[in-house]
């Protein structure tokens, strides 16, 4: 049964995203997101886990947006090769660049979570404003760059 489901999903992806650069950009983002969730499963520190789970949810919410960008880009300029399709003013190159950066930033976010797992626990503080875990802050910074890249890719397609 799983084989049929995977086959249908692959056919749908081929139709909506093609087999070229737009599919590759989407799949790279998805692999980075999967890696983040794999790393999250191994987090045992409750403070780090509590900070990393909302980030995971925010990043997961980006996947449909990335898919929409890739689908729209494929609709405008279908790609079945690894060459970025030509476009007026090269805007599709810019869209692909932002999608590629979002995939890289996603991988770096997973890497930041991995490093945070092994970092020493932050010192306890009684000051309410300094209770934010620096390990989580590092992950948040990486996640913010993922959001920024996705937003820029969306904006390029709107213009």
mmCIF file of N, CA and C in Angstrom, residues 41-140:
data_model
loop_
_atom_site.group_PDB
_atom_site.id
_atom_site.type_symbol
_atom_site.label_atom_id
_atom_site.label_comp_id
_atom_site.label_asym_id
_atom_site.label_seq_id
_atom_site.Cartn_x
_atom_site.Cartn_y
_atom_site.Cartn_z
ATOM 1 N N UNK A 41 14.203 15.088 17.543
ATOM 2 C CA UNK A 41 13.844 13.845 18.226
ATOM 3 C C UNK A 41 14.903 13.421 19.230
ATOM 4 N N UNK A 42 16.154 13.782 18.979
ATOM 5 C CA UNK A 42 17.245 13.394 19.868
ATOM 6 C C UNK A 42 17.507 14.357 21.008
ATOM 7 N N UNK A 43 16.769 15.456 21.071
ATOM 8 C CA UNK A 43 16.986 16.447 22.131
ATOM 9 C C UNK A 43 16.347 15.944 23.421
ATOM 10 N N UNK A 44 17.166 15.839 24.469
ATOM 11 C CA UNK A 44 16.652 15.387 25.764
ATOM 12 C C UNK A 44 16.533 16.518 26.774
ATOM 13 N N UNK A 45 17.251 17.605 26.556
ATOM 14 C CA UNK A 45 17.189 18.757 27.461
ATOM 15 C C UNK A 45 15.818 19.414 27.336
ATOM 16 N N UNK A 46 15.037 19.461 28.428
ATOM 17 C CA UNK A 46 13.676 20.009 28.329
ATOM 18 C C UNK A 46 13.635 21.487 27.938
ATOM 19 N N UNK A 47 14.614 22.278 28.379
ATOM 20 C CA UNK A 47 14.628 23.699 28.027
ATOM 21 C C UNK A 47 14.894 23.896 26.537
ATOM 22 N N UNK A 48 15.879 23.164 26.035
ATOM 23 C CA UNK A 48 16.191 23.264 24.608
ATOM 24 C C UNK A 48 15.020 22.744 23.772
ATOM 25 N N UNK A 49 14.448 21.659 24.197
ATOM 26 C CA UNK A 49 13.307 21.085 23.472
ATOM 27 C C UNK A 49 12.128 22.060 23.444
ATOM 28 N N UNK A 50 11.865 22.691 24.588
ATOM 29 C CA UNK A 50 10.753 23.651 24.667
ATOM 30 C C UNK A 50 10.981 24.837 23.740
ATOM 31 N N UNK A 51 12.231 25.236 23.546
ATOM 32 C CA UNK A 51 12.529 26.339 22.645
ATOM 33 C C UNK A 51 12.571 25.923 21.187
ATOM 34 N N UNK A 52 12.966 24.672 20.924
ATOM 35 C CA UNK A 52 13.151 24.213 19.546
ATOM 36 C C UNK A 52 11.850 23.752 18.889
ATOM 37 N N UNK A 53 10.888 23.315 19.678
ATOM 38 C CA UNK A 53 9.633 22.821 19.094
ATOM 39 C C UNK A 53 8.844 23.926 18.391
ATOM 40 N N UNK A 54 8.667 25.110 18.999
ATOM 41 C CA UNK A 54 7.955 26.168 18.256
ATOM 42 C C UNK A 54 8.677 26.576 16.968
ATOM 43 N N UNK A 55 10.000 26.531 16.993
ATOM 44 C CA UNK A 55 10.767 26.841 15.781
ATOM 45 C C UNK A 55 10.478 25.782 14.718
ATOM 46 N N UNK A 56 10.428 24.523 15.134
ATOM 47 C CA UNK A 56 10.116 23.433 14.199
ATOM 48 C C UNK A 56 8.745 23.640 13.567
ATOM 49 N N UNK A 57 7.793 24.054 14.374
ATOM 50 C CA UNK A 57 6.445 24.296 13.849
ATOM 51 C C UNK A 57 6.440 25.446 12.847
ATOM 52 N N UNK A 58 7.158 26.522 13.170
ATOM 53 C CA UNK A 58 7.241 27.663 12.248
ATOM 54 C C UNK A 58 7.894 27.261 10.928
ATOM 55 N N UNK A 59 8.964 26.478 11.021
ATOM 56 C CA UNK A 59 9.653 26.042 9.806
ATOM 57 C C UNK A 59 8.770 25.106 8.981
ATOM 58 N N UNK A 60 8.035 24.234 9.646
ATOM 59 C CA UNK A 60 7.133 23.323 8.927
ATOM 60 C C UNK A 60 6.047 24.104 8.196
ATOM 61 N N UNK A 61 5.626 25.224 8.769
ATOM 62 C CA UNK A 61 4.616 26.062 8.113
ATOM 63 C C UNK A 61 5.137 26.687 6.819
ATOM 64 N N UNK A 62 6.455 26.742 6.660
ATOM 65 C CA UNK A 62 7.037 27.312 5.439
ATOM 66 C C UNK A 62 7.001 26.345 4.255
ATOM 67 N N UNK A 63 6.938 25.053 4.519
ATOM 68 C CA UNK A 63 7.009 24.077 3.425
ATOM 69 C C UNK A 63 5.915 24.276 2.376
ATOM 70 N N UNK A 64 4.645 24.471 2.759
ATOM 71 C CA UNK A 64 3.637 24.724 1.715
ATOM 72 C C UNK A 64 3.898 26.014 0.935
ATOM 73 N N UNK A 65 4.474 27.000 1.598
ATOM 74 C CA UNK A 65 4.792 28.253 0.902
ATOM 75 C C UNK A 65 5.907 28.027 -0.112
ATOM 76 N N UNK A 66 6.922 27.273 0.274
ATOM 77 C CA UNK A 66 8.012 26.953 -0.653
ATOM 78 C C UNK A 66 7.457 26.151 -1.828
ATOM 79 N N UNK A 67 6.583 25.217 -1.533
ATOM 80 C CA UNK A 67 5.972 24.423 -2.607
ATOM 81 C C UNK A 67 5.204 25.325 -3.565
ATOM 82 N N UNK A 68 4.449 26.285 -3.033
ATOM 83 C CA UNK A 68 3.685 27.210 -3.883
ATOM 84 C C UNK A 68 4.614 28.027 -4.775
ATOM 85 N N UNK A 69 5.708 28.513 -4.207
ATOM 86 C CA UNK A 69 6.672 29.286 -5.003
ATOM 87 C C UNK A 69 7.232 28.410 -6.119
ATOM 88 N N UNK A 70 7.611 27.187 -5.772
ATOM 89 C CA UNK A 70 8.175 26.288 -6.782
ATOM 90 C C UNK A 70 7.146 25.923 -7.848
ATOM 91 N N UNK A 71 5.909 25.694 -7.432
ATOM 92 C CA UNK A 71 4.859 25.378 -8.402
ATOM 93 C C UNK A 71 4.600 26.548 -9.342
ATOM 94 N N UNK A 72 4.547 27.752 -8.792
ATOM 95 C CA UNK A 72 4.310 28.934 -9.628
ATOM 96 C C UNK A 72 5.482 29.168 -10.582
ATOM 97 N N UNK A 73 6.698 28.998 -10.076
ATOM 98 C CA UNK A 73 7.869 29.167 -10.937
ATOM 99 C C UNK A 73 7.858 28.119 -12.052
ATOM 100 N N UNK A 74 7.483 26.894 -11.717
ATOM 101 C CA UNK A 74 7.417 25.841 -12.740
ATOM 102 C C UNK A 74 6.297 26.126 -13.744
ATOM 103 N N UNK A 75 5.199 26.687 -13.271
ATOM 104 C CA UNK A 75 4.102 27.039 -14.178
ATOM 105 C C UNK A 75 4.554 28.113 -15.166
ATOM 106 N N UNK A 76 5.314 29.087 -14.665
ATOM 107 C CA UNK A 76 5.779 30.176 -15.530
ATOM 108 C C UNK A 76 6.882 29.733 -16.475
ATOM 109 N N UNK A 77 7.768 28.893 -15.973
ATOM 110 C CA UNK A 77 8.916 28.460 -16.772
ATOM 111 C C UNK A 77 9.247 27.017 -16.411
ATOM 112 N N UNK A 78 8.589 26.059 -17.055
ATOM 113 C CA UNK A 78 8.824 24.652 -16.729
ATOM 114 C C UNK A 78 10.296 24.279 -16.854
ATOM 115 N N UNK A 79 10.724 23.434 -15.941
ATOM 116 C CA UNK A 79 12.118 23.010 -15.933
ATOM 117 C C UNK A 79 12.184 21.497 -15.772
ATOM 118 N N UNK A 80 12.836 20.862 -16.716
ATOM 119 C CA UNK A 80 13.061 19.418 -16.639
ATOM 120 C C UNK A 80 14.554 19.118 -16.598
ATOM 121 N N UNK A 81 15.374 20.168 -16.559
ATOM 122 C CA UNK A 81 16.827 20.004 -16.502
ATOM 123 C C UNK A 81 17.350 20.752 -15.277
ATOM 124 N N UNK A 82 18.643 20.760 -15.146
ATOM 125 C CA UNK A 82 19.261 21.467 -14.028
ATOM 126 C C UNK A 82 19.625 22.909 -14.380
ATOM 127 N N UNK A 83 19.167 23.376 -15.530
ATOM 128 C CA UNK A 83 19.407 24.754 -15.948
ATOM 129 C C UNK A 83 18.240 25.629 -15.519
ATOM 130 N N UNK A 84 18.555 26.787 -14.951
ATOM 131 C CA UNK A 84 17.514 27.727 -14.544
ATOM 132 C C UNK A 84 16.936 28.350 -15.810
ATOM 133 N N UNK A 85 15.617 28.296 -15.978
ATOM 134 C CA UNK A 85 15.013 28.850 -17.195
ATOM 135 C C UNK A 85 15.259 30.356 -17.323
ATOM 136 N N UNK A 86 15.381 30.789 -18.563
ATOM 137 C CA UNK A 86 15.567 32.216 -18.828
ATOM 138 C C UNK A 86 14.274 32.960 -18.521
ATOM 139 N N UNK A 87 14.435 34.215 -18.093
ATOM 140 C CA UNK A 87 13.264 35.049 -17.802
ATOM 141 C C UNK A 87 13.631 36.499 -18.038
ATOM 142 N N UNK A 88 12.615 37.296 -18.248
ATOM 143 C CA UNK A 88 12.825 38.718 -18.480
ATOM 144 C C UNK A 88 13.457 39.340 -17.236
ATOM 145 N N UNK A 89 14.602 39.944 -17.417
ATOM 146 C CA UNK A 89 15.301 40.566 -16.297
ATOM 147 C C UNK A 89 15.964 39.570 -15.363
ATOM 148 N N UNK A 90 15.871 38.284 -15.678
ATOM 149 C CA UNK A 90 16.515 37.267 -14.848
ATOM 150 C C UNK A 90 15.865 37.050 -13.494
ATOM 151 N N UNK A 91 14.580 37.409 -13.373
ATOM 152 C CA UNK A 91 13.945 37.305 -12.059
ATOM 153 C C UNK A 91 13.821 35.853 -11.588
ATOM 154 N N UNK A 92 13.700 34.901 -12.519
ATOM 155 C CA UNK A 92 13.621 33.505 -12.098
ATOM 156 C C UNK A 92 14.943 33.016 -11.521
ATOM 157 N N UNK A 93 16.038 33.569 -11.994
ATOM 158 C CA UNK A 93 17.331 33.247 -11.379
ATOM 159 C C UNK A 93 17.363 33.734 -9.938
ATOM 160 N N UNK A 94 16.787 34.919 -9.715
ATOM 161 C CA UNK A 94 16.721 35.457 -8.354
ATOM 162 C C UNK A 94 15.801 34.622 -7.467
ATOM 163 N N UNK A 95 14.679 34.165 -8.029
ATOM 164 C CA UNK A 95 13.770 33.298 -7.266
ATOM 165 C C UNK A 95 14.500 32.016 -6.882
ATOM 166 N N UNK A 96 15.184 31.415 -7.860
ATOM 167 C CA UNK A 96 15.909 30.177 -7.577
ATOM 168 C C UNK A 96 17.006 30.416 -6.541
ATOM 169 N N UNK A 97 17.671 31.546 -6.647
ATOM 170 C CA UNK A 97 18.726 31.869 -5.684
ATOM 171 C C UNK A 97 18.160 31.926 -4.264
ATOM 172 N N UNK A 98 17.005 32.571 -4.107
ATOM 173 C CA UNK A 98 16.390 32.662 -2.773
ATOM 174 C C UNK A 98 15.914 31.296 -2.283
ATOM 175 N N UNK A 99 15.376 30.484 -3.179
ATOM 176 C CA UNK A 99 14.973 29.133 -2.789
ATOM 177 C C UNK A 99 16.183 28.301 -2.373
ATOM 178 N N UNK A 100 17.263 28.450 -3.115
ATOM 179 C CA UNK A 100 18.489 27.733 -2.777
ATOM 180 C C UNK A 100 19.027 28.189 -1.424
ATOM 181 N N UNK A 101 19.000 29.487 -1.205
ATOM 182 C CA UNK A 101 19.445 30.020 0.085
ATOM 183 C C UNK A 101 18.555 29.533 1.223
ATOM 184 N N UNK A 102 17.251 29.444 0.961
ATOM 185 C CA UNK A 102 16.352 28.963 2.018
ATOM 186 C C UNK A 102 16.673 27.510 2.367
ATOM 187 N N UNK A 103 17.006 26.703 1.372
ATOM 188 C CA UNK A 103 17.406 25.321 1.638
ATOM 189 C C UNK A 103 18.696 25.244 2.424
ATOM 190 N N UNK A 104 19.657 26.094 2.059
ATOM 191 C CA UNK A 104 20.918 26.147 2.808
ATOM 192 C C UNK A 104 20.683 26.613 4.234
ATOM 193 N N UNK A 105 19.862 27.649 4.387
ATOM 194 C CA UNK A 105 19.575 28.170 5.727
ATOM 195 C C UNK A 105 18.837 27.132 6.566
ATOM 196 N N UNK A 106 17.981 26.348 5.933
ATOM 197 C CA UNK A 106 17.279 25.286 6.655
ATOM 198 C C UNK A 106 18.274 24.250 7.164
ATOM 199 N N UNK A 107 19.222 23.870 6.318
ATOM 200 C CA UNK A 107 20.252 22.921 6.737
ATOM 201 C C UNK A 107 21.092 23.503 7.871
ATOM 202 N N UNK A 108 21.394 24.796 7.807
ATOM 203 C CA UNK A 108 22.153 25.441 8.874
ATOM 204 C C UNK A 108 21.351 25.508 10.169
ATOM 205 N N UNK A 109 20.034 25.622 10.059
ATOM 206 C CA UNK A 109 19.184 25.623 11.249
ATOM 207 C C UNK A 109 19.239 24.253 11.915
ATOM 208 N N UNK A 110 19.187 23.197 11.124
ATOM 209 C CA UNK A 110 19.321 21.843 11.676
ATOM 210 C C UNK A 110 20.693 21.665 12.315
ATOM 211 N N UNK A 111 21.706 22.229 11.680
ATOM 212 C CA UNK A 111 23.059 22.163 12.229
ATOM 213 C C UNK A 111 23.152 22.928 13.549
ATOM 214 N N UNK A 112 22.498 24.080 13.622
ATOM 215 C CA UNK A 112 22.499 24.865 14.862
ATOM 216 C C UNK A 112 21.826 24.088 15.991
ATOM 217 N N UNK A 113 20.763 23.372 15.675
ATOM 218 C CA UNK A 113 20.101 22.546 16.683
ATOM 219 C C UNK A 113 21.025 21.424 17.140
ATOM 220 N N UNK A 114 21.729 20.817 16.202
ATOM 221 C CA UNK A 114 22.673 19.759 16.549
ATOM 222 C C UNK A 114 23.757 20.287 17.478
ATOM 223 N N UNK A 115 24.306 21.442 17.152
ATOM 224 C CA UNK A 115 25.348 22.021 18.006
ATOM 225 C C UNK A 115 24.788 22.405 19.366
ATOM 226 N N UNK A 116 23.549 22.892 19.398
ATOM 227 C CA UNK A 116 22.931 23.278 20.668
ATOM 228 C C UNK A 116 22.727 22.067 21.565
ATOM 229 N N UNK A 117 22.490 20.918 20.977
ATOM 230 C CA UNK A 117 22.321 19.697 21.775
ATOM 231 C C UNK A 117 23.572 19.396 22.585
ATOM 232 N N UNK A 118 24.720 19.717 22.029
ATOM 233 C CA UNK A 118 25.975 19.367 22.682
ATOM 234 C C UNK A 118 26.602 20.525 23.441
ATOM 235 N N UNK A 119 26.003 21.693 23.344
ATOM 236 C CA UNK A 119 26.528 22.861 24.057
ATOM 237 C C UNK A 119 26.217 22.734 25.544
ATOM 238 N N UNK A 120 27.050 23.361 26.330
ATOM 239 C CA UNK A 120 26.815 23.358 27.776
ATOM 240 C C UNK A 120 25.543 24.127 28.079
ATOM 241 N N UNK A 121 24.822 23.689 29.087
ATOM 242 C CA UNK A 121 23.601 24.396 29.489
ATOM 243 C C UNK A 121 23.943 25.802 29.913
ATOM 244 N N UNK A 122 23.040 26.710 29.588
ATOM 245 C CA UNK A 122 23.262 28.095 29.987
ATOM 246 C C UNK A 122 23.105 28.221 31.493
ATOM 247 N N UNK A 123 23.773 29.210 32.035
ATOM 248 C CA UNK A 123 23.714 29.434 33.480
ATOM 249 C C UNK A 123 22.309 29.853 33.884
ATOM 250 N N UNK A 124 21.894 29.393 35.056
ATOM 251 C CA UNK A 124 20.581 29.789 35.561
ATOM 252 C C UNK A 124 20.619 31.243 35.967
ATOM 253 N N UNK A 125 19.530 31.926 35.707
ATOM 254 C CA UNK A 125 19.446 33.343 36.024
ATOM 255 C C UNK A 125 18.112 33.620 36.677
ATOM 256 N N UNK A 126 18.117 34.568 37.595
ATOM 257 C CA UNK A 126 16.858 34.938 38.239
ATOM 258 C C UNK A 126 16.213 36.111 37.530
ATOM 259 N N UNK A 127 16.948 36.779 36.670
ATOM 260 C CA UNK A 127 16.413 37.914 35.925
ATOM 261 C C UNK A 127 15.482 37.396 34.828
ATOM 262 N N UNK A 128 14.227 37.791 34.861
ATOM 263 C CA UNK A 128 13.221 37.311 33.908
ATOM 264 C C UNK A 128 13.616 37.581 32.458
ATOM 265 N N UNK A 129 14.244 38.721 32.190
ATOM 266 C CA UNK A 129 14.537 39.096 30.811
ATOM 267 C C UNK A 129 15.730 38.350 30.236
ATOM 268 N N UNK A 130 16.529 37.730 31.078
ATOM 269 C CA UNK A 130 17.702 37.031 30.552
ATOM 270 C C UNK A 130 17.506 35.520 30.581
ATOM 271 N N UNK A 131 16.279 35.054 30.697
ATOM 272 C CA UNK A 131 16.024 33.617 30.759
ATOM 273 C C UNK A 131 16.033 32.949 29.395
ATOM 274 N N UNK A 132 16.114 33.721 28.340
ATOM 275 C CA UNK A 132 16.159 33.127 27.011
ATOM 276 C C UNK A 132 17.471 32.366 26.847
ATOM 277 N N UNK A 133 17.359 31.131 26.461
ATOM 278 C CA UNK A 133 18.509 30.250 26.298
ATOM 279 C C UNK A 133 19.311 30.672 25.066
ATOM 280 N N UNK A 134 20.613 30.941 25.216
ATOM 281 C CA UNK A 134 21.416 31.344 24.052
ATOM 282 C C UNK A 134 21.473 30.259 22.974
ATOM 283 N N UNK A 135 21.324 29.010 23.382
ATOM 284 C CA UNK A 135 21.308 27.934 22.383
ATOM 285 C C UNK A 135 20.085 28.084 21.476
ATOM 286 N N UNK A 136 18.957 28.426 22.069
ATOM 287 C CA UNK A 136 17.728 28.617 21.294
ATOM 288 C C UNK A 136 17.833 29.880 20.444
ATOM 289 N N UNK A 137 18.485 30.900 20.974
ATOM 290 C CA UNK A 137 18.652 32.139 20.210
ATOM 291 C C UNK A 137 19.421 31.884 18.919
ATOM 292 N N UNK A 138 20.437 31.035 18.978
ATOM 293 C CA UNK A 138 21.195 30.692 17.775
ATOM 294 C C UNK A 138 20.330 30.001 16.737
ATOM 295 N N UNK A 139 19.479 29.110 17.200
ATOM 296 C CA UNK A 139 18.564 28.415 16.289
ATOM 297 C C UNK A 139 17.561 29.404 15.708
ATOM 298 N N UNK A 140 17.069 30.308 16.553
ATOM 299 C CA UNK A 140 16.105 31.319 16.090
ATOM 300 C C UNK A 140 16.703 32.210 15.011
#
